Amino acid sequence: MATTKRDYYEVLGVPKTVTPDELKKAYRKLAMEFHPDRNQGDPGAEVRFKEVGEAYSVLSDPEKKHRYDQFGHASDGMPGMGGFSFDSAFDLFDMFFGGQRRARSGPQRGADLRMNIEISFHDAVYGVTRAIEVPRAGTCEACSGSGAKAGTVAVQCPDCQGQGHTRRVVNSLFGQMAQAVPCGRCSGIGTTVDEPCVECRGQGLVDIRKSLEVTVPPGVDEDVQVRMAGEGEPGPRGGPSGDLFLGFRIKAHEHLVRRGTDLLYELPVSVSQAVLGDMITVPTVDGEHQIVVPMGTQHGKVIKISGFGVPHLRSGRRGDQLCVVKVVIPTKLDADERALYEQLSGRDGKPEPVKRGFFDQLKDAFRG
């Protein structure tokens, strides 16, 4: 059953207005309290140690903190956020305190994969479920992933007795500690292969193409990544798989341009429509929609269609479509048209006064 992540500020016991120094102090105290070397045999302490490290790694980075404050845990998998593992918690602790890096043992984790898929503008707004094929490594059928030649088996490493690590005494912040280090003979796997499989050259993995079903969330943009846990490269000889990070290339819309959760549309109107007003049909992502162009509409006026924009990734609330009026001035007139304009002409050599500019109106539209 999936567990819900706690708020990072709650994990460290700090307010959102925390200063960098206060954040360091809170992390230092909790990391020391829950360090596994100080709580040997307590799995709960290990969970808290990783949780504290993950919270600090995000809140201590200005860019990550900004994204977390905006999107919460929905920001996981966005570019630059990265993943956080139990090993990462030790790396952060060692870097923070200047201690020795904790040696790893056991099966190696597979590599993360990254790939981009192309989706339509409509699918980026509404979301979509897509089937994709991912080129990656898969378990070698010839040796069932053991890496051993057919007819032979991987055997227990004689140096570490299958444990994948040996022990040594090291000096730490808590005094002398017995520390596990990867076995030099089997590289921490716990088994050795005397006769490697010829199909996978002893790795237990071969190249395949795996079919996956991907759910693209409504409101996705090109700066967002979707993380699919465990769908990266499998680890060698039974090691855990890495993750797959999906990015998106979004096809341009014929009429609309995206700006965050709002959509911009350049609305061409004739001089007579601008002067007299009109009911005009405009394209939206929801289909055609009628809007009223008021009498006396000026070039650059913004007409808002509320709720016809892009859903916010976290809240689901849709932005607006902003129709920016472009008064189309005719460049060629026949004799009759010229005569009509001459009748309407009030030419006196003086400029027509402008009360508000285009950018003022656009700012008002964004403010709502």
PDB file of C-alpha atoms in Angstrom, residues 34-249:
ATOM      1  CA  PHE A  34      18.259   9.161  13.634  1.00  0.00           C
ATOM      2  CA  HIS A  35      21.588   8.075  12.101  1.00  0.00           C
ATOM      3  CA  PRO A  36      21.495   4.258  11.655  1.00  0.00           C
ATOM      4  CA  ASP A  37      24.924   3.850  13.280  1.00  0.00           C
ATOM      5  CA  ARG A  38      23.401   5.300  16.423  1.00  0.00           C
ATOM      6  CA  ASN A  39      20.207   3.234  16.160  1.00  0.00           C
ATOM      7  CA  GLN A  40      21.430  -0.161  14.988  1.00  0.00           C
ATOM      8  CA  GLY A  41      18.613  -2.629  14.460  1.00  0.00           C
ATOM      9  CA  ASP A  42      15.913   0.065  14.439  1.00  0.00           C
ATOM     10  CA  PRO A  43      14.284   0.189  10.967  1.00  0.00           C
ATOM     11  CA  GLY A  44      12.130   3.135  12.039  1.00  0.00           C
ATOM     12  CA  ALA A  45      15.240   5.243  12.585  1.00  0.00           C
ATOM     13  CA  GLU A  46      16.458   4.403   9.079  1.00  0.00           C
ATOM     14  CA  VAL A  47      13.150   5.591   7.602  1.00  0.00           C
ATOM     15  CA  ARG A  48      13.313   8.860   9.565  1.00  0.00           C
ATOM     16  CA  PHE A  49      16.978   9.364   8.623  1.00  0.00           C
ATOM     17  CA  LYS A  50      16.115   9.154   4.906  1.00  0.00           C
ATOM     18  CA  GLU A  51      13.024  11.342   5.380  1.00  0.00           C
ATOM     19  CA  VAL A  52      15.051  14.053   7.133  1.00  0.00           C
ATOM     20  CA  GLY A  53      17.736  13.968   4.442  1.00  0.00           C
ATOM     21  CA  GLU A  54      15.202  14.189   1.617  1.00  0.00           C
ATOM     22  CA  ALA A  55      13.440  17.154   3.246  1.00  0.00           C
ATOM     23  CA  TYR A  56      16.720  19.029   3.755  1.00  0.00           C
ATOM     24  CA  SER A  57      17.962  18.298   0.223  1.00  0.00           C
ATOM     25  CA  VAL A  58      14.869  20.034  -1.214  1.00  0.00           C
ATOM     26  CA  LEU A  59      14.422  22.930   1.225  1.00  0.00           C
ATOM     27  CA  SER A  60      18.129  23.862   1.211  1.00  0.00           C
ATOM     28  CA  ASP A  61      18.106  24.323  -2.583  1.00  0.00           C
ATOM     29  CA  PRO A  62      16.416  27.655  -3.539  1.00  0.00           C
ATOM     30  CA  GLU A  63      15.094  26.382  -6.884  1.00  0.00           C
ATOM     31  CA  LYS A  64      13.802  23.087  -5.472  1.00  0.00           C
ATOM     32  CA  LYS A  65      12.266  24.914  -2.501  1.00  0.00           C
ATOM     33  CA  HIS A  66      10.466  27.329  -4.842  1.00  0.00           C
ATOM     34  CA  ARG A  67       8.961  24.456  -6.824  1.00  0.00           C
ATOM     35  CA  TYR A  68       8.014  22.552  -3.670  1.00  0.00           C
ATOM     36  CA  ASP A  69       6.319  25.653  -2.216  1.00  0.00           C
ATOM     37  CA  GLN A  70       4.317  25.962  -5.447  1.00  0.00           C
ATOM     38  CA  PHE A  71       3.427  22.332  -6.148  1.00  0.00           C
ATOM     39  CA  GLY A  72       4.186  20.359  -2.958  1.00  0.00           C
ATOM     40  CA  HIS A  73       5.031  16.706  -3.586  1.00  0.00           C
ATOM     41  CA  ALA A  74       3.524  17.019  -7.078  1.00  0.00           C
ATOM     42  CA  SER A  75       6.894  18.564  -7.980  1.00  0.00           C
ATOM     43  CA  ASP A  76       8.560  15.127  -7.631  1.00  0.00           C
ATOM     44  CA  GLY A  77      10.034  14.179 -11.006  1.00  0.00           C
ATOM     45  CA  MET A  78      10.177  17.727 -12.359  1.00  0.00           C
ATOM     46  CA  PRO A  79      13.476  18.661 -13.996  1.00  0.00           C
ATOM     47  CA  GLY A  80      16.149  19.383 -11.425  1.00  0.00           C
ATOM     48  CA  MET A  81      14.250  17.784  -8.526  1.00  0.00           C
ATOM     49  CA  GLY A  82      15.849  14.357  -8.953  1.00  0.00           C
ATOM     50  CA  GLY A  83      15.188  11.282  -6.841  1.00  0.00           C
ATOM     51  CA  PHE A  84      16.277  10.573  -3.270  1.00  0.00           C
ATOM     52  CA  SER A  85      17.342   7.171  -1.976  1.00  0.00           C
ATOM     53  CA  PHE A  86      18.604   5.732   1.301  1.00  0.00           C
ATOM     54  CA  ASP A  87      22.127   5.956  -0.118  1.00  0.00           C
ATOM     55  CA  SER A  88      21.536   9.641  -0.923  1.00  0.00           C
ATOM     56  CA  ALA A  89      20.759  10.265   2.747  1.00  0.00           C
ATOM     57  CA  PHE A  90      24.209   8.947   3.713  1.00  0.00           C
ATOM     58  CA  ASP A  91      25.879  10.946   0.940  1.00  0.00           C
ATOM     59  CA  LEU A  92      24.223  14.129   2.203  1.00  0.00           C
ATOM     60  CA  PHE A  93      25.162  13.373   5.816  1.00  0.00           C
ATOM     61  CA  ASP A  94      28.783  12.667   4.916  1.00  0.00           C
ATOM     62  CA  MET A  95      28.989  15.829   2.807  1.00  0.00           C
ATOM     63  CA  PHE A  96      27.338  17.922   5.525  1.00  0.00           C
ATOM     64  CA  PHE A  97      29.523  16.645   8.358  1.00  0.00           C
ATOM     65  CA  GLY A  98      32.669  15.983   6.325  1.00  0.00           C
ATOM     66  CA  GLY A  99      32.755  12.306   7.325  1.00  0.00           C
ATOM     67  CA  GLN A 100      33.693   9.170   5.429  1.00  0.00           C
ATOM     68  CA  ARG A 101      31.375   7.956   2.714  1.00  0.00           C
ATOM     69  CA  ARG A 102      29.399   4.925   3.805  1.00  0.00           C
ATOM     70  CA  ALA A 103      30.263   1.957   1.673  1.00  0.00           C
ATOM     71  CA  ARG A 104      27.443   0.211  -0.193  1.00  0.00           C
ATOM     72  CA  SER A 105      26.915  -3.491  -0.500  1.00  0.00           C
ATOM     73  CA  GLY A 106      24.393  -5.841  -2.052  1.00  0.00           C
ATOM     74  CA  PRO A 107      22.970  -6.015  -5.595  1.00  0.00           C
ATOM     75  CA  GLN A 108      23.582  -2.912  -7.662  1.00  0.00           C
ATOM     76  CA  ARG A 109      20.671  -0.668  -8.628  1.00  0.00           C
ATOM     77  CA  GLY A 110      19.967  -0.290 -12.321  1.00  0.00           C
ATOM     78  CA  ALA A 111      20.433   2.999 -14.142  1.00  0.00           C
ATOM     79  CA  ASP A 112      17.664   5.585 -14.540  1.00  0.00           C
ATOM     80  CA  LEU A 113      16.315   6.143 -18.049  1.00  0.00           C
ATOM     81  CA  ARG A 114      15.076   9.351 -19.664  1.00  0.00           C
ATOM     82  CA  MET A 115      13.081   9.703 -22.862  1.00  0.00           C
ATOM     83  CA  ASN A 116      10.762  12.226 -24.509  1.00  0.00           C
ATOM     84  CA  ILE A 117       7.394  11.553 -26.115  1.00  0.00           C
ATOM     85  CA  GLU A 118       5.499  13.864 -28.459  1.00  0.00           C
ATOM     86  CA  ILE A 119       1.904  14.773 -27.595  1.00  0.00           C
ATOM     87  CA  SER A 120      -0.672  17.089 -29.129  1.00  0.00           C
ATOM     88  CA  PHE A 121      -1.609  20.468 -27.678  1.00  0.00           C
ATOM     89  CA  HIS A 122      -5.053  19.056 -26.823  1.00  0.00           C
ATOM     90  CA  ASP A 123      -3.548  16.082 -24.930  1.00  0.00           C
ATOM     91  CA  ALA A 124      -1.279  18.421 -22.954  1.00  0.00           C
ATOM     92  CA  VAL A 125      -4.365  20.310 -21.777  1.00  0.00           C
ATOM     93  CA  TYR A 126      -6.683  17.371 -21.076  1.00  0.00           C
ATOM     94  CA  GLY A 127      -4.226  14.552 -20.351  1.00  0.00           C
ATOM     95  CA  VAL A 128      -4.059  11.240 -22.154  1.00  0.00           C
ATOM     96  CA  THR A 129      -3.119   7.589 -21.697  1.00  0.00           C
ATOM     97  CA  ARG A 130      -0.501   6.457 -24.194  1.00  0.00           C
ATOM     98  CA  ALA A 131       1.202   3.172 -24.995  1.00  0.00           C
ATOM     99  CA  ILE A 132       4.955   3.584 -25.507  1.00  0.00           C
ATOM    100  CA  GLU A 133       7.912   1.310 -26.149  1.00  0.00           C
ATOM    101  CA  VAL A 134      11.010   1.827 -24.033  1.00  0.00           C
ATOM    102  CA  PRO A 135      14.376   0.510 -25.234  1.00  0.00           C
ATOM    103  CA  ARG A 136      16.047  -0.877 -22.122  1.00  0.00           C
ATOM    104  CA  ALA A 137      17.709  -3.922 -20.636  1.00  0.00           C
ATOM    105  CA  GLY A 138      15.748  -7.031 -19.683  1.00  0.00           C
ATOM    106  CA  THR A 139      16.445 -10.315 -17.952  1.00  0.00           C
ATOM    107  CA  CYS A 140      18.471 -12.698 -20.103  1.00  0.00           C
ATOM    108  CA  GLU A 141      16.308 -15.745 -20.864  1.00  0.00           C
ATOM    109  CA  ALA A 142      19.325 -17.953 -21.563  1.00  0.00           C
ATOM    110  CA  CYS A 143      20.541 -17.752 -17.961  1.00  0.00           C
ATOM    111  CA  SER A 144      17.366 -16.455 -16.249  1.00  0.00           C
ATOM    112  CA  GLY A 145      19.325 -13.408 -15.159  1.00  0.00           C
ATOM    113  CA  SER A 146      21.971 -15.300 -13.193  1.00  0.00           C
ATOM    114  CA  GLY A 147      24.799 -14.418 -15.605  1.00  0.00           C
ATOM    115  CA  ALA A 148      26.009 -18.028 -15.530  1.00  0.00           C
ATOM    116  CA  LYS A 149      26.434 -20.169 -18.639  1.00  0.00           C
ATOM    117  CA  ALA A 150      23.630 -22.689 -19.311  1.00  0.00           C
ATOM    118  CA  GLY A 151      24.241 -25.802 -17.260  1.00  0.00           C
ATOM    119  CA  THR A 152      26.174 -23.893 -14.592  1.00  0.00           C
ATOM    120  CA  VAL A 153      25.111 -21.705 -11.704  1.00  0.00           C
ATOM    121  CA  ALA A 154      26.388 -18.644  -9.902  1.00  0.00           C
ATOM    122  CA  VAL A 155      28.058 -19.761  -6.683  1.00  0.00           C
ATOM    123  CA  GLN A 156      28.337 -18.174  -3.290  1.00  0.00           C
ATOM    124  CA  CYS A 157      31.301 -15.838  -3.018  1.00  0.00           C
ATOM    125  CA  PRO A 158      33.930 -17.552  -0.823  1.00  0.00           C
ATOM    126  CA  ASP A 159      35.279 -14.237   0.513  1.00  0.00           C
ATOM    127  CA  CYS A 160      32.048 -12.795   1.926  1.00  0.00           C
ATOM    128  CA  GLN A 161      30.059 -16.046   2.251  1.00  0.00           C
ATOM    129  CA  GLY A 162      27.297 -14.640   0.080  1.00  0.00           C
ATOM    130  CA  GLN A 163      26.785 -11.534   2.207  1.00  0.00           C
ATOM    131  CA  GLY A 164      28.098  -9.146  -0.438  1.00  0.00           C
ATOM    132  CA  HIS A 165      30.168  -7.284   2.137  1.00  0.00           C
ATOM    133  CA  THR A 166      32.915  -7.676   4.666  1.00  0.00           C
ATOM    134  CA  ARG A 167      33.261  -5.777   7.920  1.00  0.00           C
ATOM    135  CA  ARG A 168      35.883  -3.378   9.124  1.00  0.00           C
ATOM    136  CA  VAL A 169      36.220  -1.014  12.081  1.00  0.00           C
ATOM    137  CA  VAL A 170      36.198   2.716  11.243  1.00  0.00           C
ATOM    138  CA  ASN A 171      36.205   5.943  13.244  1.00  0.00           C
ATOM    139  CA  SER A 172      32.937   7.880  13.045  1.00  0.00           C
ATOM    140  CA  LEU A 173      31.194  10.758  14.775  1.00  0.00           C
ATOM    141  CA  PHE A 174      29.935   8.226  17.296  1.00  0.00           C
ATOM    142  CA  GLY A 175      33.307   6.619  18.020  1.00  0.00           C
ATOM    143  CA  GLN A 176      34.588   3.358  16.554  1.00  0.00           C
ATOM    144  CA  MET A 177      31.986   1.527  14.519  1.00  0.00           C
ATOM    145  CA  ALA A 178      31.959  -1.772  12.647  1.00  0.00           C
ATOM    146  CA  GLN A 179      31.155  -0.862   9.056  1.00  0.00           C
ATOM    147  CA  ALA A 180      30.147  -3.088   6.154  1.00  0.00           C
ATOM    148  CA  VAL A 181      32.123  -2.567   2.932  1.00  0.00           C
ATOM    149  CA  PRO A 182      31.423  -4.171  -0.460  1.00  0.00           C
ATOM    150  CA  CYS A 183      33.265  -7.406  -1.069  1.00  0.00           C
ATOM    151  CA  GLY A 184      36.131  -6.811  -3.475  1.00  0.00           C
ATOM    152  CA  ARG A 185      35.762 -10.216  -5.109  1.00  0.00           C
ATOM    153  CA  CYS A 186      32.051 -10.167  -6.019  1.00  0.00           C
ATOM    154  CA  SER A 187      31.565  -6.346  -6.052  1.00  0.00           C
ATOM    155  CA  GLY A 188      28.885  -6.587  -3.395  1.00  0.00           C
ATOM    156  CA  ILE A 189      26.627  -9.038  -5.262  1.00  0.00           C
ATOM    157  CA  GLY A 190      27.321 -12.047  -3.052  1.00  0.00           C
ATOM    158  CA  THR A 191      27.855 -14.526  -5.888  1.00  0.00           C
ATOM    159  CA  THR A 192      30.515 -15.189  -8.480  1.00  0.00           C
ATOM    160  CA  VAL A 193      30.274 -16.711 -11.962  1.00  0.00           C
ATOM    161  CA  ASP A 194      33.016 -19.062 -13.129  1.00  0.00           C
ATOM    162  CA  GLU A 195      31.572 -19.521 -16.650  1.00  0.00           C
ATOM    163  CA  PRO A 196      29.688 -16.426 -17.877  1.00  0.00           C
ATOM    164  CA  CYS A 197      26.590 -16.742 -20.072  1.00  0.00           C
ATOM    165  CA  VAL A 198      27.538 -16.161 -23.714  1.00  0.00           C
ATOM    166  CA  GLU A 199      24.277 -14.311 -24.481  1.00  0.00           C
ATOM    167  CA  CYS A 200      24.626 -11.591 -21.839  1.00  0.00           C
ATOM    168  CA  ARG A 201      28.382 -11.888 -21.121  1.00  0.00           C
ATOM    169  CA  GLY A 202      27.704 -12.637 -17.474  1.00  0.00           C
ATOM    170  CA  GLN A 203      25.588  -9.542 -16.809  1.00  0.00           C
ATOM    171  CA  GLY A 204      22.242 -11.336 -16.690  1.00  0.00           C
ATOM    172  CA  LEU A 205      20.756  -8.603 -18.914  1.00  0.00           C
ATOM    173  CA  VAL A 206      20.073  -8.188 -22.651  1.00  0.00           C
ATOM    174  CA  ASP A 207      18.637  -5.340 -24.749  1.00  0.00           C
ATOM    175  CA  ILE A 208      14.840  -5.416 -25.199  1.00  0.00           C
ATOM    176  CA  ARG A 209      11.936  -3.047 -25.943  1.00  0.00           C
ATOM    177  CA  LYS A 210       9.361  -2.928 -23.162  1.00  0.00           C
ATOM    178  CA  SER A 211       5.776  -1.778 -23.737  1.00  0.00           C
ATOM    179  CA  LEU A 212       4.362   0.550 -21.080  1.00  0.00           C
ATOM    180  CA  GLU A 213       1.115   2.449 -20.612  1.00  0.00           C
ATOM    181  CA  VAL A 214       1.730   6.053 -19.597  1.00  0.00           C
ATOM    182  CA  THR A 215      -0.814   8.390 -18.032  1.00  0.00           C
ATOM    183  CA  VAL A 216      -0.023  11.992 -19.012  1.00  0.00           C
ATOM    184  CA  PRO A 217      -1.584  14.338 -16.414  1.00  0.00           C
ATOM    185  CA  PRO A 218      -3.825  17.239 -17.559  1.00  0.00           C
ATOM    186  CA  GLY A 219      -1.892  20.511 -17.757  1.00  0.00           C
ATOM    187  CA  VAL A 220       1.519  18.973 -18.419  1.00  0.00           C
ATOM    188  CA  ASP A 221       4.112  21.295 -19.977  1.00  0.00           C
ATOM    189  CA  GLU A 222       7.532  20.817 -21.534  1.00  0.00           C
ATOM    190  CA  ASP A 223       9.331  21.659 -18.279  1.00  0.00           C
ATOM    191  CA  VAL A 224       7.585  18.782 -16.454  1.00  0.00           C
ATOM    192  CA  GLN A 225       8.775  15.200 -16.135  1.00  0.00           C
ATOM    193  CA  VAL A 226       6.736  12.164 -15.102  1.00  0.00           C
ATOM    194  CA  ARG A 227       8.589   9.597 -12.993  1.00  0.00           C
ATOM    195  CA  MET A 228       7.750   5.913 -13.409  1.00  0.00           C
ATOM    196  CA  ALA A 229       9.315   4.126 -10.473  1.00  0.00           C
ATOM    197  CA  GLY A 230      11.089   0.851 -11.238  1.00  0.00           C
ATOM    198  CA  GLU A 231      10.757   1.159 -15.032  1.00  0.00           C
ATOM    199  CA  GLY A 232      14.411   2.016 -15.670  1.00  0.00           C
ATOM    200  CA  GLU A 233      17.267  -0.405 -16.269  1.00  0.00           C
ATOM    201  CA  PRO A 234      17.180  -3.549 -14.104  1.00  0.00           C
ATOM    202  CA  GLY A 235      20.157  -3.981 -11.788  1.00  0.00           C
ATOM    203  CA  PRO A 236      22.721  -6.614 -12.789  1.00  0.00           C
ATOM    204  CA  ARG A 237      22.124 -10.113 -11.392  1.00  0.00           C
ATOM    205  CA  GLY A 238      18.835  -9.362  -9.733  1.00  0.00           C
ATOM    206  CA  GLY A 239      19.560  -5.828  -8.506  1.00  0.00           C
ATOM    207  CA  PRO A 240      16.648  -3.353  -8.153  1.00  0.00           C
ATOM    208  CA  SER A 241      15.582  -1.411 -11.213  1.00  0.00           C
ATOM    209  CA  GLY A 242      16.148   2.291 -11.721  1.00  0.00           C
ATOM    210  CA  ASP A 243      13.381   4.723 -12.662  1.00  0.00           C
ATOM    211  CA  LEU A 244      12.087   6.037 -15.979  1.00  0.00           C
ATOM    212  CA  PHE A 245      11.708   9.822 -16.379  1.00  0.00           C
ATOM    213  CA  LEU A 246       9.449  10.945 -19.206  1.00  0.00           C
ATOM    214  CA  GLY A 247       9.659  14.394 -20.762  1.00  0.00           C
ATOM    215  CA  PHE A 248       7.279  15.862 -23.343  1.00  0.00           C
ATOM    216  CA  ARG A 249       7.451  17.633 -26.683  1.00  0.00           C
TER     217      ARG A 249
END
